[in-house]
Structure formats: C-alpha cells, structure tokens
Coordinates of C-alpha atoms in Angstrom, one line a residue:
Chain A
M191 CA 60.0 67.2 99.1
I192 CA 58.8 67.6 94.9
K193 CA 56.5 65.1 93.1
V194 CA 56.0 65.8 89.3
N195 CA 53.3 64.0 87.6
G196 CA 53.4 64.7 83.7
L197 CA 54.1 67.9 83.3
S198 CA 53.9 69.9 80.4
H199 CA 54.0 73.4 79.2
S200 CA 54.0 75.2 75.5
Y201 CA 55.1 78.5 76.3
N202 CA 53.0 79.3 72.7
K203 CA 49.9 76.4 73.2
D204 CA 50.4 75.5 69.6
G205 CA 51.1 72.2 70.4
K206 CA 55.1 73.2 70.9
Y207 CA 56.7 71.7 74.3
A208 CA 59.1 72.7 76.3
V209 CA 58.8 70.0 78.9
K210 CA 56.0 67.1 77.5
D211 CA 55.1 64.4 80.6
V212 CA 58.1 64.9 82.6
S213 CA 57.2 63.0 85.8
F214 CA 59.6 62.7 88.7
E215 CA 60.2 62.7 92.4
V216 CA 62.6 64.8 94.5
K217 CA 63.3 63.2 98.3
E218 CA 63.5 65.2 101.9
G219 CA 67.2 65.5 102.6
E220 CA 68.1 64.4 99.2
V221 CA 70.8 66.6 96.7
F222 CA 68.8 65.9 93.0
G223 CA 70.3 67.1 89.9
F224 CA 67.9 67.7 86.8
L225 CA 71.3 67.8 83.9
G226 CA 71.2 69.0 79.9
P227 CA 71.5 70.6 77.4
S228 CA 70.7 74.7 76.7
G229 CA 66.7 74.5 75.8
A230 CA 66.4 71.0 77.1
G231 CA 64.0 72.5 79.4
K232 CA 65.5 72.7 83.2
S233 CA 64.5 75.8 83.2
T234 CA 61.4 76.0 82.1
T235 CA 60.7 72.5 84.8
Q236 CA 62.3 75.0 87.1
N237 CA 60.3 78.0 87.0
I238 CA 57.5 75.9 87.2
L239 CA 58.1 74.1 90.4
T240 CA 59.3 77.8 92.2
G241 CA 56.0 79.6 90.6
L242 CA 57.5 81.5 88.3
L243 CA 55.7 79.9 85.4
K244 CA 52.4 79.5 85.9
L245 CA 51.4 75.3 86.0
Q246 CA 49.9 74.2 82.6
E247 CA 49.1 70.9 82.2
G248 CA 50.3 67.8 85.5
E249 CA 50.4 68.2 89.3
V250 CA 53.1 69.3 91.0
T251 CA 54.0 69.6 94.6
V252 CA 56.6 71.3 96.4
A253 CA 57.7 71.4 99.9
G254 CA 54.4 70.2 100.4
Y255 CA 52.0 73.3 98.0
D256 CA 49.6 71.8 95.2
V257 CA 51.8 74.3 92.5
K258 CA 49.0 75.1 90.9
H259 CA 46.8 76.9 93.8
I260 CA 50.3 78.5 94.8
K261 CA 50.7 79.9 98.1
N262 CA 52.7 82.7 99.3
E263 CA 54.1 81.3 102.3
M264 CA 55.7 78.9 100.2
F265 CA 58.3 81.3 99.3
N266 CA 59.5 81.1 103.2
R267 CA 60.5 77.3 102.8
I268 CA 62.5 77.2 99.3
G269 CA 65.4 79.6 98.2
M270 CA 66.6 80.1 94.9
S271 CA 69.0 81.0 93.3
F272 CA 69.8 82.3 89.8
E273 CA 71.7 81.4 86.8
Q274 CA 72.1 85.9 85.8
S275 CA 73.1 87.1 89.6
N276 CA 70.1 89.4 89.9
V277 CA 71.0 92.1 93.1
Y278 CA 70.2 95.8 93.2
S279 CA 73.2 97.0 91.4
K280 CA 72.5 101.0 93.2
M281 CA 73.0 98.6 96.2
T282 CA 75.2 98.0 98.7
A283 CA 75.5 94.2 99.6
K284 CA 74.4 94.2 102.6
E285 CA 71.4 96.6 101.8
N286 CA 70.7 93.7 99.3
L287 CA 70.6 91.1 101.9
D288 CA 69.1 93.5 104.6
F289 CA 65.6 94.3 101.5
Y290 CA 65.5 90.7 100.9
R291 CA 65.5 89.9 104.7
K292 CA 62.4 91.6 105.4
L293 CA 60.4 90.4 102.5
F294 CA 59.8 87.0 104.6
D295 CA 57.9 86.0 107.1
V296 CA 60.5 82.9 108.5
E297 CA 63.9 83.8 110.9
T298 CA 66.4 84.7 109.0
K299 CA 70.3 84.7 108.8
E300 CA 72.1 87.6 109.4
P301 CA 73.5 89.3 106.1
Q302 CA 77.3 89.6 107.6
F303 CA 77.2 85.9 108.1
L304 CA 76.0 85.2 105.1
L305 CA 78.0 87.8 103.2
D306 CA 80.9 86.2 105.1
L307 CA 80.0 82.8 104.5
V308 CA 80.8 83.5 100.3
G309 CA 83.8 85.2 100.6
L310 CA 82.6 88.6 100.9
G311 CA 82.4 89.6 103.9
D312 CA 84.7 92.8 103.5
K313 CA 82.8 93.7 101.3
G314 CA 79.4 94.7 103.1
N315 CA 79.4 98.0 101.8
I316 CA 80.4 98.2 98.7
K317 CA 77.5 98.8 96.2
A318 CA 76.3 96.0 94.1
G319 CA 77.2 97.1 90.4
E320 CA 80.7 98.0 91.6
F321 CA 81.2 94.3 92.4
S322 CA 82.5 91.6 89.1
K323 CA 81.1 89.3 87.7
G324 CA 81.8 86.9 90.0
M325 CA 81.4 88.9 93.1
K326 CA 77.7 88.9 91.9
H327 CA 76.6 85.9 91.7
R328 CA 78.6 85.0 95.2
L329 CA 75.7 87.3 96.9
T330 CA 72.9 86.0 94.1
F331 CA 74.0 83.2 96.3
A332 CA 74.1 84.2 99.5
R333 CA 70.4 85.7 98.8
S334 CA 69.5 82.1 98.6
M335 CA 70.3 80.9 101.2
I336 CA 69.0 84.3 103.8
N337 CA 65.3 82.7 104.5
N338 CA 66.5 79.1 105.1
P339 CA 65.6 77.3 102.9
T340 CA 64.3 73.6 104.0
L341 CA 64.3 73.4 100.0
W342 CA 66.9 75.0 97.7
F343 CA 66.8 75.6 93.8
L344 CA 70.8 76.5 92.1
D345 CA 70.8 76.8 89.1
E346 CA 74.9 77.1 87.7
P347 CA 75.7 77.7 91.3
T348 CA 79.3 77.5 90.2
T349 CA 79.3 79.1 87.1
G350 CA 82.2 82.0 86.2
L351 CA 83.4 81.9 89.8
D352 CA 87.4 81.1 89.5
P353 CA 88.0 77.1 91.1
S354 CA 89.0 77.9 94.9
I355 CA 85.7 80.0 94.7
A356 CA 83.8 76.7 93.4
A357 CA 85.0 74.9 95.9
D358 CA 83.6 76.7 98.3
I359 CA 80.3 77.2 97.9
K360 CA 80.5 73.3 96.9
D361 CA 81.2 73.0 100.4
I362 CA 78.7 75.1 101.2
I363 CA 75.9 73.4 99.6
K364 CA 77.5 70.1 101.2
A365 CA 76.9 71.8 104.2
E366 CA 73.9 72.4 103.8
N367 CA 72.4 69.2 102.5
K368 CA 74.0 67.8 105.8
K369 CA 71.5 70.2 107.7
G370 CA 68.6 68.3 105.7
V371 CA 68.4 70.9 102.8
T372 CA 66.5 68.9 99.8
V373 CA 68.4 70.8 96.7
F374 CA 67.4 71.1 93.3
L375 CA 70.4 71.2 90.9
T376 CA 70.2 72.8 87.0
T377 CA 73.1 72.6 85.5
H378 CA 74.8 71.3 82.6
N379 CA 78.4 70.6 84.2
M380 CA 78.4 66.7 84.9
Y381 CA 81.5 67.6 86.7
I382 CA 79.6 69.3 90.2
A383 CA 76.6 67.2 89.7
D384 CA 79.0 63.8 89.9
E385 CA 81.2 65.1 93.1
L386 CA 77.2 66.2 95.0
C387 CA 73.8 65.4 93.2
D388 CA 72.3 62.2 95.0
R389 CA 70.4 61.0 92.2
V390 CA 70.9 62.8 88.8
A391 CA 68.4 63.4 86.0
F392 CA 69.3 63.6 81.7
I393 CA 66.8 65.9 80.6
V394 CA 66.6 66.0 76.8
D395 CA 63.8 68.2 74.2
G396 CA 61.7 68.7 77.0
D397 CA 62.0 64.9 77.4
I398 CA 63.1 62.9 80.6
K399 CA 65.3 59.8 79.5
L400 CA 67.8 59.0 82.1
I401 CA 67.3 58.7 86.0
D402 CA 69.6 57.3 88.1
S403 CA 72.2 58.3 91.0
P404 CA 75.7 58.9 89.4
K405 CA 76.7 56.1 90.9
N406 CA 74.6 53.6 88.8
L407 CA 74.4 55.4 86.1
K408 CA 78.4 54.6 85.6
M409 CA 77.7 50.7 86.3
Q410 CA 75.2 50.7 84.3
Y411 CA 76.9 52.3 81.3
G412 CA 80.1 53.2 82.5
D413 CA 83.9 50.7 80.8
K414 CA 86.1 49.8 83.0
L415 CA 89.1 50.2 81.0
V416 CA 92.5 51.1 82.8
E417 CA 94.5 53.8 80.5
V418 CA 97.9 52.3 80.2
E419 CA 101.5 54.3 78.6
Y420 CA 104.8 52.1 78.1
I421 CA 107.8 50.8 76.4
K422 CA 108.0 48.6 74.3
D423 CA 111.1 48.5 72.2
G424 CA 112.3 51.6 72.5
E425 CA 109.1 52.8 71.8
T426 CA 106.2 54.9 73.2
I427 CA 102.6 52.9 73.7
N428 CA 99.2 54.0 74.8
E429 CA 96.4 51.7 75.4
S430 CA 92.9 50.8 77.4
L431 CA 92.5 48.0 78.0
S432 CA 88.9 46.5 79.4
T433 CA 89.6 45.1 82.6
I434 CA 86.7 42.5 82.2
E435 CA 87.3 41.2 79.1
E436 CA 90.1 37.6 79.8
N437 CA 92.2 39.2 76.5
D438 CA 92.8 42.8 77.8
K439 CA 93.3 41.4 81.6
K440 CA 95.4 38.9 79.9
K441 CA 97.3 41.8 78.0
L442 CA 97.8 43.8 80.7
Q443 CA 99.5 41.2 83.1
D444 CA 102.1 40.8 79.9
I445 CA 102.9 43.9 80.0
I446 CA 102.8 45.1 83.6
G447 CA 105.2 42.2 83.4
Q448 CA 107.5 43.1 80.6
S449 CA 107.1 46.6 79.8
D450 CA 108.4 50.0 81.1
I451 CA 105.2 51.2 82.4
Q452 CA 105.6 55.3 81.7
T453 CA 101.8 56.0 83.5
M454 CA 98.7 53.9 84.0
H455 CA 95.1 55.2 85.1
T456 CA 91.9 53.6 85.7
K457 CA 89.4 55.2 83.1
E458 CA 85.6 54.9 84.1
A459 CA 82.9 56.9 81.5
T460 CA 82.3 60.3 83.2
L461 CA 78.0 61.6 83.2
E462 CA 79.3 63.6 79.7
E463 CA 79.6 60.2 78.4
I464 CA 76.7 59.2 80.2
F465 CA 74.7 61.4 79.1
I466 CA 76.1 61.2 75.2
K467 CA 75.4 57.7 75.8
G468 CA 72.3 57.7 77.2
T469 CA 70.7 60.4 75.5
G470 CA 72.1 60.4 71.3
R471 CA 73.1 64.5 72.4
G472 CA 75.7 66.2 73.4
L473 CA 75.3 68.6 76.2
I474 CA 75.8 72.3 73.8
Chain B
M294 CA 52.2 92.4 104.8
L295 CA 51.8 96.3 105.5
K296 CA 55.6 95.8 107.1
K297 CA 56.9 94.9 103.3
M298 CA 55.2 96.9 101.5
F299 CA 56.9 99.6 103.3
T300 CA 59.7 97.8 103.2
I301 CA 60.0 97.8 98.6
F302 CA 58.4 102.0 99.5
R303 CA 61.6 102.8 101.0
R304 CA 63.5 100.7 99.4
D305 CA 62.9 103.1 96.3
A306 CA 62.7 106.2 98.8
K307 CA 66.5 105.5 99.3
V308 CA 68.0 104.2 96.1
N309 CA 65.6 107.6 94.2
T310 CA 67.7 110.4 96.1
R311 CA 70.8 108.2 95.5
E312 CA 70.5 108.5 91.2
F313 CA 70.4 112.2 89.9
L314 CA 67.8 112.7 87.5
T315 CA 64.9 110.9 90.7
A316 CA 66.6 113.2 92.9
Y317 CA 65.9 115.7 90.9
I318 CA 62.5 114.4 90.6
M319 CA 61.7 114.7 94.5
L320 CA 63.3 118.6 94.7
A321 CA 61.4 119.2 91.6
P322 CA 58.6 120.8 93.7
V323 CA 60.8 122.9 95.8
I324 CA 62.0 124.1 93.2
F325 CA 58.9 124.9 91.3
A326 CA 57.5 126.9 94.6
I327 CA 60.7 128.7 94.2
A328 CA 60.2 129.8 90.6
I329 CA 56.0 130.4 91.1
N330 CA 57.6 132.7 94.1
L331 CA 60.5 134.8 91.8
I332 CA 57.5 134.4 88.9
A333 CA 54.6 136.1 90.4
P334 CA 55.5 139.1 92.5
G335 CA 56.1 140.3 89.4
I336 CA 52.8 139.7 87.3
N337 CA 50.6 140.6 91.2
D338 CA 52.2 142.9 91.8
T339 CA 50.3 145.9 91.5
T340 CA 51.9 148.3 95.1
V341 CA 53.9 150.7 94.8
N342 CA 57.5 150.8 96.3
L343 CA 58.5 154.2 98.6
A344 CA 61.5 154.2 99.8
L345 CA 61.5 158.0 102.1
V346 CA 63.9 159.7 104.7
K347 CA 63.1 158.4 108.4
G348 CA 61.7 161.4 110.4
D349 CA 61.6 163.5 107.3
D350 CA 57.6 163.5 106.9
E351 CA 55.6 161.5 109.5
Q352 CA 52.7 162.8 108.3
M353 CA 53.6 161.7 104.4
V354 CA 54.7 158.1 105.0
A355 CA 51.1 157.8 106.7
Y356 CA 49.1 159.1 103.7
L357 CA 51.3 156.8 101.2
E358 CA 51.4 154.1 103.5
D359 CA 47.6 153.5 102.8
F360 CA 48.6 153.5 98.8
A361 CA 52.1 152.5 98.8
K362 CA 54.5 149.9 100.7
V363 CA 56.5 152.2 101.4
D364 CA 60.1 152.1 103.4
V365 CA 61.8 154.4 105.7
F366 CA 66.1 154.8 104.6
K367 CA 68.5 156.4 107.5
D368 CA 69.2 159.7 104.9
V369 CA 69.5 160.1 100.9
A370 CA 72.1 157.6 100.7
A371 CA 70.9 155.1 102.3
L372 CA 67.1 155.5 100.0
E373 CA 70.0 156.2 96.7
K374 CA 71.3 153.0 98.0
R375 CA 68.0 151.0 97.9
V376 CA 66.5 152.8 94.6
G377 CA 70.0 151.1 92.7
R378 CA 69.1 147.0 94.3
R379 CA 67.1 144.9 90.9
D380 CA 63.2 145.4 92.2
D381 CA 61.6 148.6 91.3
V382 CA 62.0 151.4 94.2
F383 CA 60.9 155.0 94.1
A384 CA 62.3 157.7 96.2
I385 CA 60.5 160.2 97.4
V386 CA 63.8 162.2 98.5
P387 CA 63.6 165.4 100.3
D388 CA 64.7 169.0 98.1
G389 CA 64.1 171.7 100.7
D390 CA 61.3 172.7 100.9
D391 CA 59.5 170.3 98.2
Y392 CA 60.2 166.5 96.6
Y393 CA 61.6 164.8 94.1
V394 CA 60.9 161.0 92.9
L395 CA 64.4 159.1 92.5
Q396 CA 64.1 156.0 90.3
Q397 CA 66.4 153.8 88.5
G398 CA 65.4 154.5 84.9
N399 CA 64.4 150.3 84.5
E400 CA 61.9 150.0 86.4
V401 CA 58.2 148.3 84.7
E402 CA 56.5 151.2 82.8
G403 CA 53.7 153.3 84.5
L404 CA 54.9 152.9 87.4
E405 CA 57.2 156.0 88.1
Q406 CA 53.6 158.0 87.2
Y407 CA 51.7 155.7 89.3
A408 CA 54.4 156.8 92.7
T409 CA 54.6 161.2 91.5
M410 CA 50.7 161.2 91.4
M411 CA 50.6 159.8 95.4
L412 CA 53.3 162.8 96.0
T413 CA 51.2 165.0 93.7
F414 CA 47.6 163.9 96.1
Y415 CA 49.7 164.5 99.4
Q416 CA 50.8 168.1 98.4
E417 CA 47.5 168.4 97.4
G418 CA 46.0 167.1 100.4
M419 CA 43.6 164.9 98.5
R420 CA 42.0 162.1 100.7
I421 CA 40.5 158.5 100.0
E422 CA 36.9 160.1 100.8
D423 CA 36.9 162.5 98.7
S424 CA 36.7 160.5 95.6
T425 CA 32.9 159.4 94.1
A426 CA 33.5 156.1 93.1
I427 CA 31.4 153.0 93.1
I428 CA 33.7 149.8 93.3
H429 CA 32.3 145.7 92.6
S430 CA 34.0 143.8 92.7
F431 CA 34.0 139.9 92.2
D432 CA 35.4 138.7 95.2
R433 CA 38.8 137.0 94.2
T434 CA 41.8 137.3 96.5
V435 CA 44.0 134.9 95.1
P436 CA 46.3 135.9 91.8
P437 CA 45.5 134.2 89.1
L438 CA 48.3 133.5 87.5
K439 CA 50.1 132.0 90.5
K440 CA 47.1 129.8 91.1
L441 CA 47.0 128.7 88.3
L442 CA 51.1 127.6 88.3
V443 CA 50.6 126.2 92.1
N444 CA 47.0 123.9 90.3
I445 CA 49.5 123.9 86.9
F446 CA 52.9 122.5 88.9
M447 CA 50.5 120.3 91.9
M448 CA 49.2 117.8 88.6
F449 CA 53.2 118.1 87.4
S450 CA 54.1 116.4 90.6
A451 CA 51.6 114.2 90.2
I452 CA 53.2 112.0 86.8
M453 CA 57.1 113.1 87.7
G454 CA 55.7 110.3 90.9
G455 CA 54.2 107.9 87.5
M456 CA 57.6 109.3 85.8
L457 CA 59.4 108.0 89.2
I458 CA 57.2 104.6 88.7
A459 CA 58.4 104.2 85.5
I460 CA 62.0 104.1 86.4
N461 CA 62.1 102.2 89.2
I462 CA 60.6 98.7 87.3
I463 CA 63.3 100.0 84.8
E464 CA 65.9 99.6 87.4
E465 CA 64.6 95.4 88.7
K466 CA 64.4 95.0 85.0
E467 CA 67.8 96.1 84.3
D468 CA 69.3 94.1 87.5
R469 CA 66.4 91.3 86.9
T470 CA 65.0 91.6 90.4
I471 CA 61.7 91.0 89.2
R472 CA 61.8 87.3 89.3
A473 CA 63.3 87.6 92.8
I474 CA 60.5 89.4 94.2
N475 CA 58.6 87.1 93.1
L476 CA 60.8 84.4 95.1
T477 CA 59.6 86.1 98.1
P478 CA 55.8 85.3 100.4
I479 CA 54.8 89.3 99.5
S480 CA 51.7 88.3 96.5
R481 CA 52.0 89.9 93.3
T482 CA 49.2 93.0 94.3
A483 CA 51.3 94.0 97.1
Y484 CA 54.1 94.7 95.2
I485 CA 52.3 96.6 92.4
F486 CA 50.7 98.8 95.7
A487 CA 54.4 99.1 97.1
K488 CA 55.8 99.9 93.9
S489 CA 52.7 102.5 93.5
V490 CA 53.0 104.4 97.3
I491 CA 56.0 106.3 95.7
G492 CA 54.0 107.6 93.1
I493 CA 50.8 108.7 95.7
T494 CA 53.9 110.2 98.7
L495 CA 55.4 112.2 95.7
P496 CA 52.7 114.1 94.2
L497 CA 50.9 114.3 98.0
Y498 CA 54.8 115.8 99.5
G499 CA 54.9 118.1 96.5
S500 CA 51.5 119.6 96.7
V501 CA 52.1 120.6 100.5
V502 CA 55.6 122.2 99.4
L503 CA 53.8 124.1 96.7
V504 CA 51.2 125.3 98.6
V505 CA 52.9 126.1 101.5
F506 CA 55.5 128.4 100.0
T507 CA 53.2 129.6 98.2
G508 CA 50.6 131.0 100.4
F509 CA 48.4 128.9 99.9
R510 CA 47.9 127.5 103.8
G511 CA 44.5 129.1 104.4
I512 CA 43.0 126.2 101.9
D513 CA 41.0 123.0 103.1
W514 CA 44.0 120.6 103.1
G515 CA 41.4 117.3 102.7
Q516 CA 40.1 118.6 99.8
M517 CA 43.6 118.8 98.1
M518 CA 44.1 115.6 99.0
V519 CA 41.5 113.9 97.8
L520 CA 42.1 115.3 95.0
I521 CA 45.5 115.0 94.6
V522 CA 45.6 111.2 95.2
V523 CA 43.0 110.2 92.3
S524 CA 45.5 112.5 89.9
T525 CA 48.6 110.2 90.6
L526 CA 45.9 106.9 90.2
I527 CA 46.4 107.1 86.3
S528 CA 50.1 107.9 86.6
I529 CA 51.1 105.2 88.7
L530 CA 49.8 103.6 86.0
V531 CA 51.1 104.8 83.3
G532 CA 54.3 104.6 85.4
F533 CA 54.3 100.7 86.0
T534 CA 53.3 100.4 81.9
E535 CA 55.8 102.6 80.4
G536 CA 58.3 100.6 82.9
L537 CA 57.4 97.4 81.7
K538 CA 57.5 99.1 78.0
N539 CA 60.5 100.4 78.2
E540 CA 64.2 99.8 78.3
T541 CA 65.8 102.3 79.4
V542 CA 65.2 105.5 81.9
M543 CA 65.3 107.9 79.3
D544 CA 63.1 106.2 77.4
A545 CA 60.7 105.3 79.8
A546 CA 60.9 109.1 81.0
G547 CA 60.3 110.4 77.7
S548 CA 56.7 108.3 77.0
V549 CA 55.5 109.4 81.2
K550 CA 56.6 112.8 79.7
M551 CA 53.3 112.4 77.4
L552 CA 51.3 112.8 80.1
F553 CA 51.5 116.5 80.0
L554 CA 50.0 117.1 76.8
P555 CA 46.4 115.9 78.0
M556 CA 46.8 117.6 80.5
A557 CA 47.9 121.1 79.0
G558 CA 45.1 120.0 76.8
A559 CA 42.8 119.7 79.8
V560 CA 44.5 123.3 80.8
A561 CA 43.9 125.3 78.5
V562 CA 40.1 123.7 77.6
A563 CA 39.1 124.8 81.0
E564 CA 40.5 128.2 80.8
M565 CA 39.8 129.2 77.6
V566 CA 37.2 127.9 75.7
G567 CA 34.1 128.0 75.7
E568 CA 31.5 126.8 77.9
K569 CA 30.0 124.8 75.2
W570 CA 32.8 123.0 74.5
Q571 CA 34.2 122.0 78.0
W572 CA 33.4 117.9 77.2
V573 CA 35.9 117.8 75.0
A574 CA 38.3 117.3 78.0
Y575 CA 35.9 115.4 79.6
W576 CA 37.5 112.4 78.9
V577 CA 40.7 114.3 81.0
P578 CA 41.8 113.3 84.4
F579 CA 43.9 116.3 85.0
Y580 CA 40.8 118.4 83.3
W581 CA 38.7 117.7 86.6
T582 CA 41.5 117.8 89.1
Y583 CA 42.6 121.1 87.8
K584 CA 38.5 122.4 88.1
G585 CA 38.6 120.7 91.4
V586 CA 42.4 122.2 92.8
D587 CA 41.6 125.2 91.2
S588 CA 38.2 126.2 93.0
V589 CA 40.2 124.7 96.2
L590 CA 43.4 127.5 95.4
T591 CA 40.2 130.2 95.4
Y592 CA 38.8 129.4 99.0
N593 CA 35.5 128.0 96.5
A594 CA 35.6 124.3 97.4
N595 CA 32.8 122.6 98.4
W596 CA 33.2 119.0 99.7
G597 CA 30.5 118.0 97.5
T598 CA 32.1 119.5 94.5
T599 CA 35.4 117.7 95.0
L600 CA 33.9 115.0 96.1
L601 CA 32.3 114.3 92.8
Y602 CA 35.5 116.0 90.2
A603 CA 37.2 113.3 92.7
L604 CA 35.0 110.4 91.5
F605 CA 35.3 111.3 87.8
V606 CA 39.0 110.7 87.7
V607 CA 38.2 106.9 90.0
I608 CA 35.8 106.2 86.9
I609 CA 38.4 107.3 84.3
S610 CA 41.6 105.4 86.1
I611 CA 39.0 102.7 86.8
V612 CA 38.8 102.4 82.7
A613 CA 42.9 102.3 82.4
Y614 CA 43.4 100.4 85.2
L615 CA 41.0 97.6 83.1
I616 CA 43.1 98.1 79.9
L617 CA 46.4 98.4 81.3
M618 CA 46.4 95.8 84.2
P619 CA 46.8 92.8 82.3
G620 CA 49.7 94.3 80.8
I621 CA 51.0 95.0 84.0
R622 CA 50.5 91.7 85.6
K623 CA 52.6 90.5 82.4
G624 CA 55.1 92.2 82.7
L625 CA 55.4 91.5 86.5
E626 CA 56.0 87.5 85.9

C-alpha cells in the first residue's frame, strides 16, 4: 500500500535533512506505527506521503500512486486525521462533514453516522467553535473517515481524549482495520502503538532505526523478568528476577516456597523501553 | 470540479452571513445606494417644490407645473403641515385676491426667490414663448455627482470583494483547514478559483444594487458587468495575498483597504487633472474601470472602448498576478 525508497527531505535545501534516506514498506491491511520523539521526522514523512509536502528525493508510491506526480484522485482513497484538530469553527459539526463529503468523487459516509460513531451524535447542530478540544479532535477524526479511505493516516489519534473516548477511538481503528483498511499511525504514544500496530518503525533524527512487529522487538530487546514483593523475617523485600537465568529461577523457587509473597507479576519490556534501548534516545 | 468549486463558494457565502463584519460587507452596496439616494437629491435637484390649495386656481397649477413640482392640498392647514416637514417646500397660499409665499425659514438660500418669481411671472401673464433666450446644451442628462458616487461605490464593492476573500482565508488559517482541503480531490488551482468567486459575485451584486437603486437602469448592463468583473481581478489577488500574509481579520482588512488609495487617486486624476497628466494614473486598474463605468453611466459607452478599457485592466492584473501568484500558491501549501 505504501512503498518508500530512499526518501530524503531538506526544508531549506541546505544539506540539513529532516528525513534522510528513509525506506520502508506498508502492506495492505496492515496497521503500521511510525514512532519517534518530536522533531524525529514523523510529520515530514507523513506530509510527503499525503502530498502535503513536495517529494524532493527518493521514490514514494501511496495507494498505487506515484507521489512525485500526485493525482487528485489519490485523495479519494486516503483519509487523514490530524494531530491538531482542523475544522471550521463557524460551521456546525454536521455542516463541517457535509461540506467535506461534497469534495470527494467516491461514495461517502453519512455525517450523522460518523457523529454517532465518535460520540457526537447529539452535537451535530452545534458550531465546532463551541466544542472542547477533545470534541474537535473527535470531529477531525470522524471527518478523516468520510470518504471510506482504504489508506488511513492517523496522527496522534487519541491525544487529548479522556480514556473512555480514547478506547472508543481505538476500537474504531481496529474495526476499520478488520474491514481491510490500511492504517499509518504516527504517534509518540507507545501504548497505543503496542496495542494497535502490526509493525512499528522507530525514527530518530530523520533516520529509521528499527522496523519490526512489537512482539519481535520485545523478544529481541526485552528482558523476561518477574517482579516479586515478599516478606522475609518481618521485612518487605522487592526483587526483579530473570525467568531465564538459572540463579534467578532457583531464587524465585525458594521465595515461593519459603516466603510470604505479597505481589508477583511478570514484567516484559515496554515499547518505550525498547525504543530507548534500540535508538539510544528518549521519546520526548 | 465545478460542483466542488460551487460547494466551496457556497460555504464561504454562508459563513460570511454569520459574522457581523462580513455580513456588513455584503450589505454595504445597499447602504451605499441608500446613501447616494439621500445625498444626491440635495445636490442635483434644482426643482422647486410648490404646494397649492386644491381647486383654488387650476390655471395657476397648470402654469406652475411647467417650472416646478407642484402638489395640491385640500386646505391651508394641510399646506402649513406640508411646509413644516423636513424638505424644502414652498406653499402659495391664497390671501383674498392675492397670494403669499409660505416657507419654513430653513430652506436652501435663493429658492424662496425662485418661488416668488414664478408666482410673479404667473400674475404678470408671462409665457415661456415670450423668452428670447437661446439655449446650447452639452446634452448631459445624468446628475454628475450621483454618477460619480455610483461609480466610486462600484469600485468600493470590488475592493470589498477582495476584503471578503482575505477574511475567508484568515478563517481557513485560524482553523487550519487549508491542510484538510489539500487532502481532498480538488486541485489547488480550482480551490483558488472557488475562493475567488465571492470576490466577483459580491461586486456584481453590489453594482446591480447600486444601479437599480440609484435609477441608472437604462445602462448597457453587459458593458457594466465586463468592467466590474475585470476590476475584481486585482482585488482578488490582493485579497488572497493579504489573507495569507496577515494573521488577523483586522490586519487583513486594513491591508486590503490600502487599495482605496490608488482607487481614490485614480478618480482624482480622471476628474481633476488635465489631459496631459492623465498618464500618471494609467498603471492603476481602477483608473480604466472608472473611465469605462463613467461612460456606461452617461449612456455614452460603446463596446469598442469598453473592451479596450477592460483589456488595460486585465493586462495590469496579469502583471500583478505574475508577481503575486507564487506567494499565493506557497501560502496555500
């Protein structure tokens, strides 16, 4: 669905690259996470893929279209939910969606259906300018689905949303993906990436450091640990023990047999930890 | 594509009616027309308004109607009431076998003498045929100030169209919606054209309102439309540029207002400067629009001259387009 080969971009064309020689591929029906800290080159890459930025170097095809010679019809196939909500504040939620649907040449979703989907069903006749930040974000998200995109770009889709709404948004993404929609997810939130993505790419300083599935990355970079809290001789002790190393395994058996265990859980590495390990950089 | 462009135009028009400033801009031509009609009679109307008692002297009524606007009233009380109103009306009131002229006292200076003289002429039995005066005429039938104001306000409308575009662009910037539009299957060129439509329709509607309300209905509408449409080109370009350059509506409106300066300058040159200095305003598109519309409003225009003036405006606008368009395209990215 997306093929990127040797993509480089310099804003001032002065040899300082925001992204440098980036190559990756996103398969049809996949949820692909593009992860990195601010200024890593996520937005630059995404903007080139969506045609918002002109392709300078490299070869990029999106939904079968060559981005170098972008055709307007490509936009019938893609949807984009922006990190910063961008809806007409002087128009109602319904008017916003009604307006956008008329700009596409393909079958579109009913505005009321979309508003219901994102929990704004009863707010259709309220001007978007009167919406809270979260509501505007949901409206922006709803708008990105209006043309039934086969390739869906999501930029921080759950930012600023309360946990229950964020959970709903994640469910919508999963449901659309189940229908065959390819998702390109840009985020610095490793939890949502871990939950949704089939594969993730870690980008730092315009360079992709790692690409793989979260599961493989965890296996490759994560430590298999058990955290246990127990009482021994009247004293509370916390320990992290490896489930692989023999000494730790034996010690764990002793603790289970001889001590009063308060809590015990396995602790696999998070994507965030893997990111730090794999790239040598934090996510902020 | 046309359908999509219409969708964008309709959105702009709809939203513009919801804001005070933009709604005012859309209503401005009507206000201008009313203002011209209120101001113009005081300047142009040299007719004396006379009020007489009905049935008093039918012959006198018929005589005076040749020289003045005459209204008849049922009695002296009604005459007094009429004279007491805001405008300038003189009553010729019967007083036994004679008449006296009744006035409010605040009428335009000299008008009372005109009314008195007409009464005297009637009483002395003087007829227009007795005059030996020879009249030579320039055959100008249109009140000059009224024509000037209508012409200026038509160009005002064109600039207001540009202002509306600037305001709409600022709205798109504030709401960050241009990026979303860029991800729809409408080309950037089509989008620019669609956003420009309001900058053409407002001046056209404004000009029609001005012409109809101020009584120039007999003009060649086709010629007027051509001149108005070409005069919007420069306003549209400036509207886009200022909309993209400025961050607030007030800043953009202020910048677009700068167009009033060359417009006023062009009118001043056309009206007050000698023929040999007219060239100083040739670079201002409004100069050619003003001259063209002036001919149309005086019913002296022909298609050859109109199209020539329109061509000058288009050429100047193309030069402006070449200078401003790269910035506009970049600003919309």
